[in-house]
Amino acid sequence: MKKIITFAAAAAMASPLAIATAAAGDLDIYGRAHISVDHLDDDTDSSQYLMSNSSRLGVRGSEYLGMGLTGLFQYETAVDLVDGGTSGLFGQGRDSYLGLTGDFGTLLGGRLSGPLKSAVDRTNVMIDQLGDAHNLLSPAASLGGAQDEAGTDREDVVRSGVPANNVRHNNVLAYVTPSFQGFNATFVYGPRQGVDKGDRFVIQPEFNGQVGAGNLFVALGYLRANEGLVNELAGEMETHEVWQLVAEYKEAGNWRIMGVFQDYGQSDTYDLVFNGNGDDRVYGIGAGFYIAPSTELKGQVMFYDADRSNADSDMFALAVDHHLTDRTKVYGNWAMIKNDDNVARTMHNYGHRSGTNNIGDEGTTPALGDDQWGVSFGVQHNF
């Protein structure tokens, strides 16, 4: 039972690149329904929310074309189960593509999760729960919108991170090499799309295979977003670069441990925005232990280490997941983020946010230097 549950959970979180390289049936309708009741507190206000968390609906399939080639397709959309979002029940498009696979590997074109994002998704202990690692790894940059305790705008303070780290990429081509002894690599290219220097490149070699009694996964990723693609910050266009290392070791149905390290030291964007103090890093570890055949106790800590002063954040999360079947689980979850004086990062805003549309913002918008915490009780069903 433990192995079945673990395999089903892994399949539900697998990246489209991994799914596309696997053997597939002619047509598959799939999805996820995930709702939770949350209490969020941002040091100033608190409130309760009913959330829809990365719920989705998709169709994917394949057709053998002859000569050892198989055509692939997928269309996936976000689904907001609680308030319809800003555009009705079906929200923003998720991973969608048309592709071709064979002995040469797999080639896809469309809107795709970057390999840096996919590597974290498959190892992220708190995925789509409060304290999801992507809260510190993925947020977009903003020079405005932050205020100090007196309510004065702080245009010099970035509320979150930098664009184009662990994201879905629009208008990209991706190539996945065949696997050899557990090793393969993913290459992503985004053309200019009519914008001068608007291209991007992502490369990630990885290993995934059995080592000892368990399975080892290691991925080293590099992303470069050129001047035309990066948001115009501080009046100039600059490149954005990031390195990321992800590793996980697990014994299916027994325990798992993961670690992630992300570095922005080569990013011109960071140095520009922070006046040369842009050598930032994000790192953390997470672990899960099955305390009963169908119950996993999980914990994760993440740290944002900023080069500039008083701009760090520490995020902590705990959860208990209980699998009712191989496709349905219930959970309880607690998380907290502690911010230095010059930042106002959150721990609820990635994969766990729908339900706040067109409503108030109590508990969800900490002021500079304020902490945020929350508890969540949810149910998730994969089909």
Coordinates of C-alpha atoms in Angstrom, one line a residue, residues 114-301:
G114 CA 11.1 24.9 -16.9
P115 CA 13.4 22.1 -15.8
L116 CA 14.4 24.2 -12.7
K117 CA 10.7 24.3 -11.6
S118 CA 10.1 20.6 -12.5
A119 CA 13.1 19.5 -10.4
V120 CA 11.8 21.4 -7.3
D121 CA 8.2 20.2 -8.0
R122 CA 9.2 16.5 -7.8
T123 CA 11.2 16.9 -4.6
N124 CA 9.2 19.8 -2.9
V125 CA 8.0 18.3 0.5
M126 CA 5.4 21.1 0.9
I127 CA 4.2 21.3 -2.7
D128 CA 0.9 23.3 -3.0
Q129 CA 0.7 23.6 0.8
L130 CA 1.6 26.5 3.1
G131 CA 5.4 26.9 3.1
D132 CA 5.8 25.6 -0.4
A133 CA 9.5 26.1 -1.4
H134 CA 8.6 28.0 -4.5
N135 CA 7.5 30.9 -2.3
L136 CA 11.2 31.8 -2.0
L137 CA 12.4 30.3 -5.2
S138 CA 9.9 31.6 -7.8
P139 CA 8.3 35.0 -7.0
A140 CA 8.4 37.9 -9.5
A141 CA 10.2 41.1 -8.9
S142 CA 8.5 44.4 -8.0
L143 CA 10.1 47.7 -7.2
G144 CA 6.9 49.2 -6.0
G145 CA 4.0 48.2 -3.7
A146 CA 5.9 47.9 -0.5
Q147 CA 5.4 50.2 2.5
D148 CA 7.2 50.8 5.8
E149 CA 5.4 50.9 9.1
A150 CA 4.4 54.5 8.7
G151 CA 2.7 53.7 5.4
T152 CA 5.3 55.4 3.2
D153 CA 6.0 53.8 -0.2
R154 CA 9.4 52.1 -0.4
E155 CA 10.3 52.1 -4.1
D156 CA 13.8 50.9 -3.3
V157 CA 12.6 47.6 -1.7
V158 CA 11.8 44.5 -3.7
R159 CA 8.9 42.7 -2.1
S160 CA 9.8 39.3 -3.6
G161 CA 12.5 37.9 -5.8
V162 CA 13.4 38.1 -9.5
P163 CA 11.4 37.1 -12.7
A164 CA 11.8 33.9 -14.6
N165 CA 13.4 31.5 -12.1
N166 CA 11.2 28.5 -11.4
V167 CA 8.3 29.2 -13.7
R168 CA 6.3 28.0 -16.7
H169 CA 7.8 29.4 -19.9
N170 CA 5.6 30.7 -22.7
N171 CA 6.5 30.1 -26.4
V172 CA 9.4 27.7 -25.8
L173 CA 10.9 24.6 -27.4
A174 CA 12.2 21.8 -25.2
Y175 CA 14.4 18.8 -26.0
V176 CA 14.9 15.9 -23.6
T177 CA 17.7 13.5 -24.3
P178 CA 17.2 9.7 -24.1
S179 CA 18.1 8.3 -20.7
F180 CA 21.4 6.5 -20.4
Q181 CA 22.2 4.7 -17.1
G182 CA 19.9 7.0 -15.3
F183 CA 21.4 10.2 -16.8
N184 CA 19.6 12.6 -19.2
A185 CA 19.5 16.3 -19.9
T186 CA 16.8 18.9 -20.8
F187 CA 17.4 21.9 -23.0
V188 CA 14.8 24.8 -23.3
Y189 CA 15.0 27.6 -25.8
G190 CA 12.6 30.6 -26.0
P191 CA 12.9 32.6 -29.2
R192 CA 12.8 36.4 -29.2
Q193 CA 9.1 36.6 -30.2
G194 CA 9.6 40.0 -31.8
V195 CA 11.6 41.5 -28.9
D196 CA 15.2 42.5 -29.4
K197 CA 17.3 40.2 -27.2
G198 CA 14.1 38.6 -25.9
D199 CA 15.3 35.1 -25.9
R200 CA 16.0 32.7 -23.0
F201 CA 18.0 29.5 -22.5
V202 CA 17.7 26.7 -19.9
I203 CA 19.8 23.6 -19.5
Q204 CA 19.6 20.9 -16.8
P205 CA 21.5 17.6 -16.7
E206 CA 20.2 15.2 -14.1
F207 CA 20.5 11.7 -12.7
N208 CA 17.6 9.5 -11.5
G209 CA 18.2 6.0 -10.5
Q210 CA 18.5 3.4 -7.7
V211 CA 21.3 3.8 -5.3
G212 CA 21.5 1.3 -2.4
A213 CA 18.0 0.6 -1.0
G214 CA 16.5 3.8 -2.4
N215 CA 16.3 6.2 -5.3
L216 CA 18.6 9.1 -5.9
F217 CA 17.7 12.2 -7.9
V218 CA 20.1 15.0 -8.6
A219 CA 19.7 17.9 -11.0
L220 CA 21.9 20.9 -11.8
G221 CA 20.1 23.7 -13.7
Y222 CA 21.1 26.9 -15.4
L223 CA 18.8 29.7 -16.7
R224 CA 19.7 32.8 -18.7
A225 CA 17.0 35.3 -19.6
N226 CA 18.3 38.0 -21.9
E227 CA 17.8 41.8 -21.7
G228 CA 14.6 42.0 -23.8
L229 CA 12.8 39.3 -21.7
V230 CA 13.7 40.6 -18.2
N231 CA 11.4 43.3 -16.7
E232 CA 12.8 46.8 -17.1
L233 CA 14.0 47.6 -13.6
A234 CA 15.6 50.8 -12.5
G235 CA 15.4 52.2 -16.1
E236 CA 17.7 49.7 -17.7
M237 CA 17.5 46.3 -19.3
E238 CA 19.8 43.6 -17.9
T239 CA 20.2 39.9 -18.1
H240 CA 19.1 37.5 -15.4
E241 CA 21.0 34.3 -14.6
V242 CA 20.4 31.7 -12.0
W243 CA 22.1 28.4 -11.0
Q244 CA 20.2 25.7 -9.1
L245 CA 21.1 22.4 -7.5
V246 CA 18.4 20.0 -6.3
A247 CA 18.9 16.5 -4.7
E248 CA 16.6 14.0 -3.2
Y249 CA 17.1 10.5 -1.7
K250 CA 14.1 8.3 -0.8
E251 CA 13.0 4.8 0.1
A252 CA 9.6 4.6 -1.3
G253 CA 6.9 4.5 1.3
N254 CA 9.4 4.8 4.2
W255 CA 11.2 8.1 4.2
R256 CA 12.7 10.9 1.9
I257 CA 15.0 13.8 2.3
M258 CA 15.7 16.6 -0.2
G259 CA 17.8 19.8 -0.5
V260 CA 17.8 22.8 -2.9
F261 CA 20.3 25.6 -3.5
Q262 CA 19.7 28.5 -5.9
D263 CA 22.2 31.3 -6.6
Y264 CA 21.8 34.6 -8.4
G265 CA 25.4 35.7 -8.2
Q266 CA 25.7 36.0 -12.0
S267 CA 22.5 38.1 -12.4
D268 CA 23.0 41.6 -13.8
T269 CA 19.4 42.3 -12.8
Y270 CA 20.1 41.7 -9.2
D271 CA 23.3 43.9 -9.1
L272 CA 21.4 46.7 -10.9
V273 CA 18.4 46.7 -8.6
F274 CA 20.4 46.3 -5.4
N275 CA 23.3 48.7 -6.3
G276 CA 25.9 45.9 -6.6
N277 CA 24.5 44.0 -3.6
G278 CA 22.8 41.3 -5.6
D279 CA 24.6 38.1 -4.9
D280 CA 21.5 36.4 -3.3
R281 CA 21.0 32.8 -2.5
V282 CA 18.0 30.6 -1.6
Y283 CA 18.5 27.2 0.1
G284 CA 16.7 24.7 2.2
I285 CA 16.1 21.1 3.2
G286 CA 13.0 19.0 3.7
A287 CA 12.2 15.5 4.9
G288 CA 9.2 13.1 5.2
F289 CA 8.8 10.0 7.3
Y290 CA 5.9 7.5 7.2
I291 CA 4.8 7.2 10.8
A292 CA 2.1 4.7 9.7
P293 CA 1.5 2.8 6.5
S294 CA -0.6 5.6 5.1
T295 CA 0.5 8.6 7.1
E296 CA 3.5 10.9 6.4
L297 CA 5.0 13.4 8.8
K298 CA 6.8 16.2 6.8
G299 CA 9.0 19.2 7.6
Q300 CA 10.8 21.8 5.6
V301 CA 13.0 24.8 6.2

